Amino acid sequence: MQQEPPTIPGPLARLGALAVRRSRAVLLTALLLFLGLGAYGAGAQADLDLARWDAPGTESVEAARMLREDFGTGNPNLALLVTARRGDVDAPAADRAARALVAEVAALPHVTDTHAYWDDRSPALRSEDGRRGLILARLEGTATATRAQLAALSPLLTRTTPELTVRVGGQEEISRQVGEQARTDFLTAEALVLPAVVLLLILVYRRTAAALITVGTGLLAVVGTLAGLRLLAQFTQVSTFAANIALVLGIGLGIDYSLFVITRYREERIAGHAQPEAVVRATAAAGRTVIFSGVTVAVSLSALLVFPFFFLSSFAYAGILVVLTAVGGAVLVLPAALARWGHRMERATPPAASGLWHRIVLRALRRPALSGAAVLGVLLLAASPVLGLRFGLPDERTLPDGASSRTVSETVHREFAAEPTDTVQVVVPAPVDRRAVAAYAAELARVPGVFRVEPPEYGKSGAALLAVVPTQEAMYGDVPAFVERIRTTDGPPGSPDVLVGGYPAETTDFRTTLLDRLPLVVILILASTFVILFLLTGSVLLPAKATVLNLLSLSVMFGCLVYVFQDGHFATVLGFTPTGSIEPSIPVLMFCVVYGLSMDYEVFLLARIKEEYERTGDTERAVVTGIRRSAPLITAAAGILALSFAAYATGGVVFLKELGVGTALAVLVDATLIRVVLLPVTMRLAGRANWWAPGPLRRAHRRFGLSETPRGAPA
C-alpha cells in the first residue's frame, strides 16, 4: 500500500503530493495526452508555412502591392533554364520548341505573366555563348501555395527533348527545396538523436528506467509543442522551421529538467527520506529551479516577437510551448512516475564525495586570478573571429551542392552577364510624364551594377514600371549598396514617391528592419533575465556577472560562425559552400536560444550555491558544494542538448548547420569553462559582495523573491 505523502508548505510541494496520491491518474492522463497530441502534432508540417524575405510596412512591400494591383505582376519566381541541344537558342528548331514551351508555361494555372528570351531577344535572358536562354514566370499566391504548385510543376517542366534541355530554378524553387531539405533534416535528426540520447542517459543514470522516463518527458514536450504549433497555425502563420527547434528544445529541456528533478529525488532518498516524502521534497525544491529556468528560456525566445517576421515569431511560439510542456512534465508527470517507479531509478551506492568537477573547482579556487585569466584568454581567442563578422543576404548556396535549383542559379551566374531573376522593380506612381520616365530610365541605366533597364510599362492607374536588371557582379557583391544606389537616384520631376521593390530590395529591407530592432531585443533579454536572476538570488552582482559570462559564451559562438561558416574553415568536412558573409536572422535566433539556455544552467548552479550559502553562510564552501552537486548534472544535460543540436550539422541546409554547430559549441563551452571555472573564481574573488543588494531591493526580494528551499519546509 502506497504511503501518504508528508505535508510540506508551498504550492509545488502540494503539487508533488497530488502527483504522489494520484500517480496512476496523472500517468494515465499523460499517456492519453501523449497519444492524442502526438496524433494531432504529426500533421503539423502540412499546416506550417514557408516564409518570404519581406518586411511588413517597408518600401519594397508597398512596391509589391502596387505591382500586384496595378500591373498584375510581381517578382518572377519561376525560372526555366533552356539549353539548345544543337547550335544556339536562335536556331530554328530550338526557337520553335522554346516558343511552344513559353506558350505552355503561360497557360499553366496561377501563372500571371511570363517573359522569355524568345519574346524580345533581350540580351539579359541569353547566355554569353548563346547556348542557353531563360523563361521567367510569375506564380501568384502565398509562399506556401506557390511552393506547393512548384512541387508539382518542377518535375513536369524538367525535361529533355531532341531540341532542348529544360531545368527549373528561381527564388521560389530554391526556397521550396530548402523547406524540403529542412523536413528531411528534421527526420534525420530524430533518427540520430533519440537512440544516442537514450544511451547517454543510461550511462549518466546507470538505470534504464530513469533514462526511459526522462526521454518520455522530453518526447511529451516535443509532441505537445508540435500540436500547439499546428493549432496556432489555424489562426496565424507559423514557419515550418519551428518544427526543427521544437525537436531539439523539446528533447533538450525535457531532459534537462528531468535530470534535475531525478537527481534531487536521489539526494533526498540518500538523506534517508521515504520515497513519497523524497518525491514531494524533490518537486518542492527542484521544481522552483525548473520554473525559474523555464521562464528564462521563454523570456529569451519571446523577444523574437519584437520582429515583424512570422519566420522569427514562430520560434518564439515554439520556445514558449516547449517551456510550458517541459516544465509541466517535470513538475507533475515526472513526480507521479517517481512515486510509482522511483525505486528503480535510485543509485545502488551514493555518488563519490569528490569527483572530477569538484577537484577542478578546488584547483581553480586556489589561484582564482590565474585560473580565471587563463580561461578568459582561451575564450577571447576563440571569440576573436567575431571582429570580422559580415552580414549578407541568402542565395542558392544555402542548399547543398548538386541541388537542382542551385545548379540552375550557378549556371546563370557563370554563363550570363545579367541576373534577370533578381530584377529590381521600380514603380513611379501616377501621374507620370512619359518623357521624364524615359529620362529617369536612362539615369538608372548608368547606375553602377545595372546591366540594362527594360522599356517602361504602364499600369491601370497610369503608373510606370521600370525593370532594372542587375549584373552578376552586383548580385554577388554588396546587394544593399546596389539597392541604395538605385533608391538615391533622383526620380522623375514631380514624382518623389518612387518605390523600389523586387527580390534584392525585399531582402535588403528585411535585413535593415532586423538589424534596426536588434538592439531593442538585446536590451529586453538582458533586462528581463537580470530581474529573474535577482528574484532567485537577491543579489545585484550575481545577475550582472551572469550577463557578462553569457555574452562571453555568445561571443565564442559568433566567433565560430565567422571562422567556420563565413570564412569557410572545415567547409569540406561539414559539406557546405561558404559565402563570405552570414545571413543575419539565424544569428539573431541563435542569440535568443543560447542566451536562454546559458541562463538555464546559471539558474541550476546558482540555486544550489545559494541553498548552501543560506545553510552555511560561507561563500567559498557554498560554491564548492554547489558545483560538486550540480556540475556533473549540468555537463551531462549540456552534452545531451549539444548532441541534439549537433545532429543538424549532418543536414543539407546551411542555416540549420549554423544553428546546430554554433549552439552545440556554445552550450558545451558555457557548461564547462564558464560555469565550472569562471563562475566560481569570480564568486571567490567577490566574496560576500556576491550577495549584496541595496536596501530597497533587499526588501523587494524578501517580498517577491523565491528560494530553492521552500519557506517553512522541514529540514
XYZ file of C-alpha atoms in Angstrom:
715
model
C 0.000 0.000 0.000
C 1.400 3.400 -1.023
C 2.360 5.721 1.839
C 0.603 9.048 2.262
C 2.903 11.926 1.272
C 4.006 14.340 4.026
C 2.560 17.803 4.456
C 5.157 20.371 3.318
C 4.164 24.005 2.749
C 4.271 25.593 -0.688
C 2.319 25.188 -3.951
C 4.945 22.993 -5.594
C 5.047 20.712 -2.565
C 1.259 20.404 -2.766
C 1.580 19.630 -6.476
C 4.147 16.933 -5.674
C 1.861 15.499 -3.006
C -1.011 15.414 -5.504
C 1.211 13.583 -8.000
C 2.034 11.009 -5.311
C -1.578 10.495 -4.214
C -2.980 10.378 -7.767
C 0.028 8.947 -9.564
C -1.992 6.409 -11.539
C -4.484 9.022 -12.772
C -1.714 11.517 -13.623
C 0.265 8.943 -15.612
C -2.799 7.654 -17.449
C -3.806 11.214 -18.353
C -0.261 11.918 -19.518
C -0.300 8.798 -21.707
C -3.610 9.756 -23.303
C -2.329 13.301 -23.853
C 0.868 11.961 -25.405
C -1.087 9.786 -27.841
C -3.626 12.490 -28.687
C -1.097 15.298 -29.041
C 1.214 13.008 -30.988
C -1.530 12.121 -33.455
C -2.531 15.759 -33.902
C 1.041 17.086 -33.962
C 2.129 14.522 -36.566
C 0.305 16.574 -39.187
C 1.867 19.868 -38.114
C 4.269 20.146 -41.043
C 1.382 20.190 -43.516
C -0.159 23.223 -41.773
C 3.038 25.212 -41.287
C 4.075 27.882 -43.766
C 7.179 28.859 -45.642
C 8.321 32.464 -45.376
C 9.436 35.044 -47.895
C 12.102 37.655 -47.268
C 9.809 40.639 -46.805
C 9.346 43.139 -44.000
C 5.820 44.495 -43.423
C 5.483 48.254 -43.817
C 8.628 48.723 -45.892
C 9.020 50.330 -49.304
C 9.573 47.030 -51.089
C 6.334 45.578 -49.697
C 4.397 48.650 -50.853
C 6.021 48.268 -54.279
C 4.905 44.628 -54.375
C 1.333 45.706 -53.605
C 1.327 48.211 -56.463
C 2.845 45.672 -58.844
C 0.109 43.208 -57.983
C -2.841 45.629 -58.063
C -1.816 47.999 -60.863
C 0.256 45.792 -63.163
C -0.978 42.294 -62.324
C 2.591 41.123 -61.846
C 5.349 40.806 -59.266
C 8.743 39.239 -58.761
C 9.438 36.479 -61.304
C 9.513 33.422 -59.042
C 9.815 30.649 -61.623
C 12.841 30.433 -63.924
C 13.351 27.849 -66.640
C 16.903 27.438 -67.910
C 16.580 26.299 -71.516
C 19.611 24.794 -73.271
C 19.729 24.167 -77.016
C 20.975 20.644 -77.698
C 22.223 21.582 -81.188
C 23.539 25.013 -82.096
C 22.306 28.006 -80.148
C 18.942 29.147 -78.815
C 18.268 31.103 -82.035
C 18.495 28.018 -84.263
C 15.107 27.356 -85.980
C 14.420 24.014 -84.241
C 15.355 25.346 -80.799
C 13.397 28.555 -81.420
C 10.192 26.657 -82.329
C 10.466 24.301 -79.349
C 11.209 27.174 -76.969
C 8.232 29.234 -78.177
C 5.971 26.216 -77.656
C 7.352 25.861 -74.128
C 6.697 29.547 -73.400
C 3.064 29.119 -74.502
C 2.748 26.002 -72.332
C 4.072 27.860 -69.270
C 1.803 30.862 -69.894
C -1.225 28.547 -69.963
C -0.443 26.971 -66.578
C -2.814 27.686 -63.674
C -1.686 30.510 -61.344
C 0.834 31.868 -63.876
C 0.038 35.577 -64.232
C 2.712 36.613 -66.723
C 5.818 35.362 -68.492
C 8.906 36.956 -70.003
C 11.227 34.878 -72.174
C 14.259 35.483 -74.333
C 12.214 34.432 -77.370
C 9.702 37.277 -76.747
C 12.007 40.236 -77.434
C 15.542 38.755 -77.678
C 16.592 40.577 -74.511
C 20.350 40.073 -74.006
C 19.737 39.789 -70.261
C 17.938 36.466 -70.899
C 20.586 34.907 -73.171
C 23.861 33.307 -72.091
C 27.049 34.850 -73.397
C 27.782 31.827 -75.626
C 24.205 31.737 -76.969
C 23.527 28.130 -75.945
C 21.086 28.966 -73.154
C 18.050 31.180 -72.675
C 15.706 31.932 -69.804
C 11.942 31.823 -69.377
C 10.756 33.830 -66.363
C 7.245 33.453 -64.976
C 5.187 34.695 -62.066
C 3.181 32.239 -59.936
C 0.620 34.152 -57.867
C -0.175 33.127 -54.297
C 1.297 32.824 -50.820
C 4.742 31.349 -50.365
C 3.255 28.063 -49.160
C 0.735 27.825 -52.024
C 3.324 28.774 -54.645
C 5.789 26.205 -53.413
C 3.095 23.551 -53.360
C 2.396 24.364 -57.016
C 6.096 24.176 -57.784
C 6.319 20.747 -56.178
C 4.007 19.517 -58.946
C 5.313 21.743 -61.749
C 9.035 21.229 -61.249
C 9.112 17.549 -62.293
C 6.661 18.306 -65.120
C 8.766 21.113 -66.592
C 12.138 19.434 -66.093
C 12.654 17.619 -69.379
C 14.983 16.690 -72.206
C 13.691 16.718 -75.783
C 15.554 16.339 -79.102
C 15.776 20.142 -79.321
C 16.052 21.364 -75.684
C 17.058 20.581 -72.133
C 14.918 22.351 -69.515
C 15.776 22.777 -65.836
C 13.740 24.600 -63.153
C 15.162 27.314 -60.900
C 14.286 30.693 -59.424
C 13.962 32.028 -55.887
C 10.756 30.170 -55.024
C 12.167 26.866 -56.255
C 15.273 27.423 -54.138
C 13.103 28.204 -51.112
C 10.907 25.165 -51.795
C 13.909 22.882 -51.888
C 15.282 24.483 -48.714
C 11.964 23.672 -46.991
C 12.014 20.083 -48.252
C 15.604 19.668 -47.131
C 14.723 21.073 -43.695
C 11.963 18.461 -43.330
C 14.402 15.733 -44.322
C 16.944 17.088 -41.836
C 14.235 17.020 -39.141
C 13.573 13.316 -39.696
C 17.283 12.519 -39.882
C 17.920 14.408 -36.652
C 15.157 12.438 -34.915
C 16.642 9.159 -36.101
C 20.127 10.153 -34.900
C 19.266 11.903 -31.655
C 16.844 9.587 -29.870
C 18.962 6.384 -29.728
C 22.075 8.368 -28.803
C 20.230 10.281 -26.084
C 18.843 7.085 -24.546
C 22.335 5.570 -24.459
C 23.865 8.671 -22.871
C 21.131 8.819 -20.241
C 21.676 5.189 -19.329
C 25.365 5.992 -18.826
C 24.506 9.057 -16.724
C 21.823 7.464 -14.545
C 23.095 3.872 -14.616
C 19.433 2.952 -14.554
C 17.438 2.154 -17.714
C 14.088 3.094 -16.134
C 15.319 6.590 -15.306
C 16.645 7.037 -18.854
C 13.385 5.943 -20.489
C 11.189 8.101 -18.254
C 13.441 11.109 -18.911
C 13.234 10.587 -22.684
C 9.476 10.174 -22.343
C 9.258 13.582 -20.642
C 11.256 15.121 -23.486
C 9.083 13.480 -26.134
C 5.953 14.722 -24.366
C 7.361 18.247 -24.699
C 8.071 17.665 -28.413
C 4.623 16.322 -29.329
C 2.916 18.925 -27.164
C 4.826 21.699 -28.910
C 4.135 20.335 -32.396
C 0.436 20.043 -31.578
C 0.428 23.592 -30.207
C 2.156 24.910 -33.328
C -0.409 23.192 -35.537
C -3.237 24.731 -33.518
C -1.644 28.185 -33.726
C -1.272 27.741 -37.479
C -5.072 27.793 -37.770
C -5.043 31.436 -36.597
C -1.681 32.861 -37.692
C 1.257 31.991 -39.883
C 3.793 29.612 -38.335
C 7.061 28.766 -40.073
C 7.873 25.187 -40.976
C 11.323 25.683 -39.409
C 9.680 25.995 -35.973
C 9.303 22.205 -36.003
C 13.090 21.858 -36.073
C 13.565 23.991 -32.972
C 10.672 22.164 -31.276
C 12.557 18.876 -31.630
C 15.875 19.973 -30.163
C 14.481 22.229 -27.436
C 11.715 19.783 -26.516
C 14.115 16.905 -26.023
C 16.835 19.123 -24.550
C 14.758 20.994 -21.971
C 12.600 17.988 -21.125
C 15.760 16.028 -20.366
C 17.443 18.942 -18.523
C 14.517 19.379 -16.172
C 14.056 15.641 -15.641
C 17.736 15.236 -14.808
C 17.454 17.947 -12.199
C 14.322 16.542 -10.551
C 15.529 12.921 -10.558
C 18.944 13.898 -9.196
C 17.266 15.848 -6.402
C 14.993 12.865 -5.665
C 18.050 10.624 -5.367
C 19.667 13.065 -2.933
C 16.539 13.081 -0.775
C 16.477 9.264 -0.731
C 20.172 9.112 0.183
C 19.421 11.582 3.007
C 17.056 8.952 4.443
C 13.615 10.225 3.434
C 10.940 7.720 2.470
C 10.001 7.518 -1.203
C 6.769 9.619 -1.052
C 8.474 12.309 1.048
C 11.504 12.306 -1.263
C 9.220 12.895 -4.254
C 7.485 15.839 -2.569
C 10.764 17.375 -1.389
C 12.335 16.993 -4.833
C 9.317 18.576 -6.500
C 9.226 21.451 -3.998
C 12.952 22.216 -4.219
C 13.929 21.339 -7.791
C 10.570 22.470 -9.162
C 11.361 26.091 -8.261
C 14.614 25.924 -10.169
C 12.902 24.279 -13.126
C 10.283 27.043 -13.241
C 12.906 29.792 -12.969
C 14.910 28.109 -15.713
C 11.870 27.733 -17.955
C 10.941 31.373 -17.513
C 14.438 32.485 -18.584
C 14.292 30.392 -21.763
C 10.750 31.519 -22.571
C 11.608 35.194 -21.990
C 14.687 34.995 -24.217
C 12.773 33.428 -27.092
C 9.721 35.658 -26.562
C 11.900 38.622 -27.508
C 11.704 37.366 -31.105
C 8.105 38.634 -31.149
C 9.552 42.149 -31.461
C 10.443 41.380 -35.075
C 7.598 41.758 -37.611
C 8.500 38.490 -39.377
C 6.482 35.351 -38.785
C 9.645 33.343 -39.548
C 11.167 34.574 -36.251
C 7.881 34.867 -34.334
C 7.352 31.167 -34.965
C 10.465 30.344 -32.953
C 9.052 32.406 -30.083
C 5.827 30.370 -30.214
C 7.830 27.144 -30.264
C 10.006 28.271 -27.334
C 7.043 29.225 -25.155
C 5.225 25.972 -25.930
C 8.350 23.906 -25.251
C 8.825 25.550 -21.854
C 5.194 25.053 -20.849
C 5.170 21.382 -21.806
C 8.659 20.594 -20.470
C 8.037 22.305 -17.123
C 4.613 20.669 -16.831
C 6.121 17.255 -17.486
C 8.921 17.814 -14.954
C 6.800 19.092 -12.037
C 3.691 16.914 -12.438
C 4.148 13.881 -14.690
C 7.686 13.055 -13.561
C 6.832 13.168 -9.814
C 3.971 10.746 -10.496
C 6.422 8.419 -12.251
C 8.850 8.735 -9.332
C 6.063 7.886 -6.893
C 5.401 4.604 -8.711
C 8.815 3.600 -10.053
C 11.277 5.755 -8.134
C 12.839 2.687 -6.503
C 14.017 1.630 -9.975
C 15.792 4.942 -10.524
C 17.852 5.119 -7.341
C 21.603 4.590 -7.282
C 22.858 1.439 -5.640
C 25.600 3.497 -3.924
C 25.804 7.232 -3.165
C 27.924 9.324 -5.580
C 31.520 9.947 -4.576
C 32.037 12.954 -2.328
C 34.807 14.204 -4.595
C 34.574 13.970 -8.359
C 36.297 15.456 -11.392
C 34.484 18.796 -11.284
C 34.984 19.063 -7.533
C 38.751 18.684 -7.998
C 38.774 21.181 -10.897
C 36.932 23.779 -8.844
C 39.205 23.326 -5.835
C 42.276 23.712 -8.042
C 40.830 26.825 -9.720
C 39.903 28.393 -6.368
C 43.441 28.012 -5.057
C 44.628 30.507 -7.717
C 41.412 32.233 -8.803
C 43.003 35.159 -10.645
C 45.414 32.954 -12.608
C 42.776 30.311 -13.422
C 40.238 32.903 -14.464
C 42.729 34.791 -16.626
C 43.842 31.592 -18.398
C 40.284 30.507 -19.246
C 39.304 34.045 -20.214
C 42.266 34.219 -22.588
C 41.232 30.972 -24.298
C 37.645 32.167 -24.690
C 38.629 35.579 -26.028
C 40.925 33.922 -28.570
C 38.063 31.647 -29.680
C 35.759 34.666 -29.909
C 38.202 36.892 -31.815
C 36.975 35.990 -35.345
C 33.707 37.777 -34.490
C 35.517 41.061 -35.170
C 35.345 40.175 -38.879
C 31.610 39.408 -38.910
C 29.887 40.479 -42.131
C 26.138 40.245 -42.592
C 24.961 39.306 -46.068
C 21.914 38.060 -47.933
C 20.968 34.439 -48.662
C 21.385 32.835 -52.059
C 21.320 29.391 -53.672
C 24.385 28.274 -51.676
C 22.047 27.712 -48.746
C 21.331 24.377 -50.463
C 23.847 21.535 -50.748
C 25.993 21.272 -53.849
C 24.157 19.410 -56.604
C 20.622 20.532 -55.690
C 18.827 21.179 -58.972
C 17.768 24.775 -58.304
C 21.235 25.630 -57.037
C 22.755 24.188 -60.209
C 20.461 26.367 -62.333
C 21.413 29.513 -60.391
C 25.107 28.721 -60.589
C 24.850 28.185 -64.341
C 23.137 31.552 -64.785
C 25.765 33.201 -62.619
C 28.594 31.619 -64.580
C 27.300 31.982 -68.138
C 25.011 35.041 -68.162
C 26.176 38.645 -67.937
C 22.996 39.700 -66.111
C 20.867 38.316 -63.257
C 17.298 38.725 -64.568
C 15.752 36.552 -61.825
C 16.788 39.300 -59.380
C 15.338 42.212 -61.306
C 14.752 45.371 -59.257
C 11.218 46.660 -59.864
C 10.972 50.480 -59.804
C 7.421 51.855 -59.650
C 6.727 55.508 -60.485
C 3.210 56.315 -59.205
C 0.757 58.206 -61.405
C 0.549 60.783 -62.756
C 3.736 60.470 -64.792
C 5.350 62.342 -67.658
C 6.459 59.659 -70.112
C 9.400 61.720 -71.348
C 10.519 62.222 -67.747
C 10.160 58.472 -67.165
C 12.375 57.796 -70.182
C 14.999 60.218 -68.837
C 14.780 58.547 -65.408
C 15.282 55.121 -67.035
C 18.414 56.454 -68.738
C 19.725 57.681 -65.380
C 19.079 54.273 -63.791
C 20.889 52.555 -66.659
C 24.033 54.490 -65.695
C 23.960 53.309 -62.051
C 26.957 51.021 -61.344
C 25.800 47.398 -61.298
C 22.884 47.880 -63.715
C 23.024 45.683 -66.823
C 20.021 47.285 -68.536
C 16.669 48.893 -67.879
C 13.787 47.301 -69.757
C 11.373 49.613 -71.649
C 8.773 51.070 -69.282
C 5.346 49.520 -68.802
C 2.257 51.457 -67.713
C -0.364 50.167 -65.308
C -4.102 50.666 -64.995
C -3.668 53.864 -62.984
C -1.068 55.253 -65.375
C 1.854 54.433 -63.059
C 5.120 53.430 -64.717
C 7.154 50.277 -64.083
C 10.867 50.105 -64.838
C 12.527 46.689 -64.623
C 16.160 47.265 -63.650
C 18.219 44.174 -64.479
C 21.412 43.896 -62.372
C 24.751 42.474 -63.425
C 26.035 39.258 -61.900
C 28.705 41.214 -60.028
C 26.044 43.400 -58.369
C 24.069 40.402 -57.092
C 27.122 38.572 -55.788
C 28.570 41.716 -54.212
C 27.081 44.266 -51.822
C 23.383 43.959 -52.690
C 22.135 46.531 -50.117
C 24.595 49.087 -51.510
C 23.331 48.386 -55.038
C 19.706 48.864 -53.923
C 20.657 52.069 -52.123
C 22.267 53.447 -55.298
C 19.003 52.909 -57.159
C 16.958 54.461 -54.355
C 19.137 57.562 -54.202
C 18.890 58.166 -57.965
C 16.593 61.141 -58.420
C 13.203 60.140 -59.818
C 11.220 61.998 -62.462
C 10.406 65.605 -61.515
C 7.157 65.741 -59.565
C 7.321 62.032 -58.586
C 9.043 61.956 -55.193
C 7.315 58.718 -54.111
C 9.173 56.335 -56.408
C 9.026 52.823 -54.928
C 11.881 50.346 -55.320
C 10.921 46.691 -54.971
C 11.867 43.275 -56.263
C 13.737 40.485 -54.527
C 17.001 42.446 -53.898
C 15.057 45.313 -52.301
C 12.925 42.930 -50.224
C 15.940 41.122 -48.761
C 17.639 44.461 -48.132
C 14.594 45.819 -46.277
C 14.337 42.567 -44.323
C 17.950 42.884 -43.181
C 17.590 46.576 -42.337
C 14.430 46.028 -40.267
C 16.031 43.089 -38.479
C 19.182 44.982 -37.541
C 17.236 48.121 -36.570
C 15.200 46.175 -33.997
C 18.064 44.046 -32.744
C 19.219 46.500 -30.009
C 15.710 46.527 -28.504
C 15.649 42.716 -28.456
C 19.038 42.552 -26.745
C 18.005 45.105 -24.115
C 14.748 43.252 -23.394
C 16.530 39.927 -22.958
C 19.313 41.299 -20.764
C 16.944 43.302 -18.554
C 14.331 40.575 -18.088
C 16.836 37.817 -17.298
C 18.620 40.182 -14.881
C 15.352 40.602 -12.995
C 14.717 36.850 -12.970
C 18.160 36.114 -11.525
C 17.716 38.851 -8.942
C 14.459 37.245 -7.811
C 16.321 33.952 -7.481
C 19.449 35.214 -5.692
C 18.565 38.542 -4.078
C 21.889 39.819 -5.417
C 22.751 42.618 -7.843
C 26.295 41.441 -8.583
C 25.437 37.832 -9.492
C 22.968 38.735 -12.287
C 25.471 41.288 -13.629
C 28.250 38.683 -13.698
C 25.911 36.156 -15.288
C 25.130 38.647 -18.048
C 28.819 39.218 -18.777
C 29.589 35.485 -18.758
C 26.650 34.732 -21.036
C 27.786 37.365 -23.513
C 31.223 35.766 -23.430
C 29.834 32.362 -24.420
C 27.790 34.051 -27.155
C 30.957 35.713 -28.468
C 32.584 32.300 -28.769
C 29.556 31.061 -30.712
C 29.646 34.005 -33.115
C 33.394 33.570 -33.485
C 32.696 30.003 -34.583
C 30.089 31.192 -37.110
C 32.571 33.601 -38.663
C 35.540 31.231 -38.649
C 33.626 28.226 -39.988
C 30.617 29.391 -41.983
C 31.694 32.847 -43.160
C 35.368 32.157 -43.808
C 34.902 28.525 -44.829
C 37.158 26.590 -42.460
C 36.003 22.929 -42.250
C 33.592 23.564 -45.146
C 34.611 20.283 -46.801
C 34.119 18.320 -43.590
C 30.707 19.848 -42.879
C 29.622 19.823 -46.528
C 28.677 23.411 -47.357
C 29.807 26.286 -49.572
C 30.952 29.442 -47.724
C 29.556 32.743 -48.978
C 31.856 35.188 -47.182
C 29.008 36.540 -45.035
C 26.307 35.425 -42.585
C 22.576 35.865 -43.153
C 21.516 37.882 -40.047
C 18.260 36.217 -38.951
C 19.954 32.960 -37.909
C 22.499 34.618 -35.553
C 19.629 36.600 -34.006
C 17.716 33.372 -33.408
C 20.844 31.732 -32.001
C 21.425 34.683 -29.668
C 17.957 34.256 -28.156
C 18.202 30.461 -27.897
C 21.719 30.322 -26.463
C 21.202 33.194 -24.042
C 18.161 31.431 -22.642
C 19.974 28.099 -22.368
C 23.013 29.739 -20.737
C 20.738 31.264 -18.114
C 19.157 27.830 -17.784
C 22.455 26.435 -16.470
C 23.134 29.608 -14.478
C 19.856 29.101 -12.639
C 20.633 25.442 -11.935
C 24.035 26.292 -10.500
C 23.211 29.450 -8.565
C 20.161 27.837 -6.997
C 22.318 25.132 -5.403
C 25.048 27.583 -4.420
C 22.511 29.897 -2.809
C 20.926 26.991 -0.951
C 24.298 26.071 0.520
C 25.108 29.694 1.330
C 21.807 30.135 3.190
C 22.633 26.989 5.161
C 26.294 27.759 5.989
C 26.924 31.474 5.358
C 30.273 30.516 3.757
C 30.545 31.654 0.112
C 33.558 29.521 -0.833
C 32.105 26.397 0.736
C 28.763 27.095 -0.918
C 30.445 27.438 -4.322
C 32.416 24.202 -3.963
C 29.452 22.207 -2.651
C 27.005 23.671 -5.148
C 29.272 22.901 -8.089
C 30.096 19.423 -6.786
C 26.393 18.647 -6.725
C 25.374 20.481 -9.892
C 28.298 20.404 -12.323
C 28.048 16.702 -13.267
C 24.334 17.176 -13.856
C 24.838 20.365 -15.883
C 27.583 18.896 -18.058
C 25.506 15.775 -18.715
C 22.483 17.878 -19.642
C 24.640 20.160 -21.791
C 26.210 17.186 -23.564
C 22.801 15.764 -24.423
C 21.465 19.143 -25.563
C 24.617 19.758 -27.628
C 24.187 16.358 -29.261
C 20.589 17.231 -30.131
C 21.667 20.444 -31.839
C 24.766 18.945 -33.444
C 22.604 16.404 -35.283
C 21.653 19.230 -37.647
C 25.298 19.508 -38.738
C 24.603 16.376 -40.791
C 21.786 18.105 -42.702
C 21.877 19.869 -46.036
C 20.628 23.387 -45.220
C 23.407 25.795 -44.217
C 21.080 27.687 -41.828
C 20.476 24.524 -39.810
C 24.165 23.613 -39.874
C 24.953 27.026 -38.390
C 22.286 26.579 -35.739
C 23.484 23.067 -34.896
C 27.233 23.637 -34.767
C 27.174 27.099 -33.177
C 24.627 26.266 -30.491
C 26.259 22.939 -29.599
C 29.627 24.652 -29.139
C 28.163 27.491 -27.072
C 26.269 25.101 -24.781
C 29.378 22.981 -24.127
C 31.629 25.988 -23.505
C 29.058 27.537 -21.206
C 28.516 24.384 -19.149
C 32.234 23.672 -18.687
C 34.726 26.534 -18.897
C 32.293 29.271 -17.907
C 30.051 27.664 -15.275
C 32.701 25.405 -13.715
C 35.727 27.735 -13.816
C 34.891 31.389 -14.470
C 31.740 31.499 -12.344
C 33.340 30.018 -9.199
C 36.565 32.054 -9.439
C 34.644 35.324 -9.890
C 32.470 34.422 -6.907
C 35.582 33.550 -4.900
C 37.154 36.911 -5.723
C 33.951 38.824 -4.905
C 33.394 37.099 -1.542
C 30.442 38.426 0.462
C 29.850 41.113 -2.158
C 28.220 38.374 -4.244
C 25.095 38.663 -2.120
C 24.929 42.459 -1.865
C 21.895 44.478 -2.904
C 20.698 47.973 -1.923
C 18.196 48.152 0.913
C 15.093 48.739 -1.235
C 15.996 45.813 -3.481
C 16.627 43.558 -0.475
C 13.157 44.366 0.796
C 11.721 43.687 -2.671
C 13.459 40.333 -2.771
C 12.156 39.368 0.667
C 8.654 40.081 -0.574
C 8.748 38.769 -4.149
C 11.816 36.543 -4.443
C 11.748 32.763 -4.339
C 14.348 30.444 -2.902
C 15.354 26.871 -3.610
C 14.186 25.714 -0.197
C 10.500 26.362 0.488
C 9.862 28.682 3.414
C 8.729 26.756 6.410
C 9.705 23.389 4.996
C 11.116 20.958 7.478
C 14.843 20.404 7.217
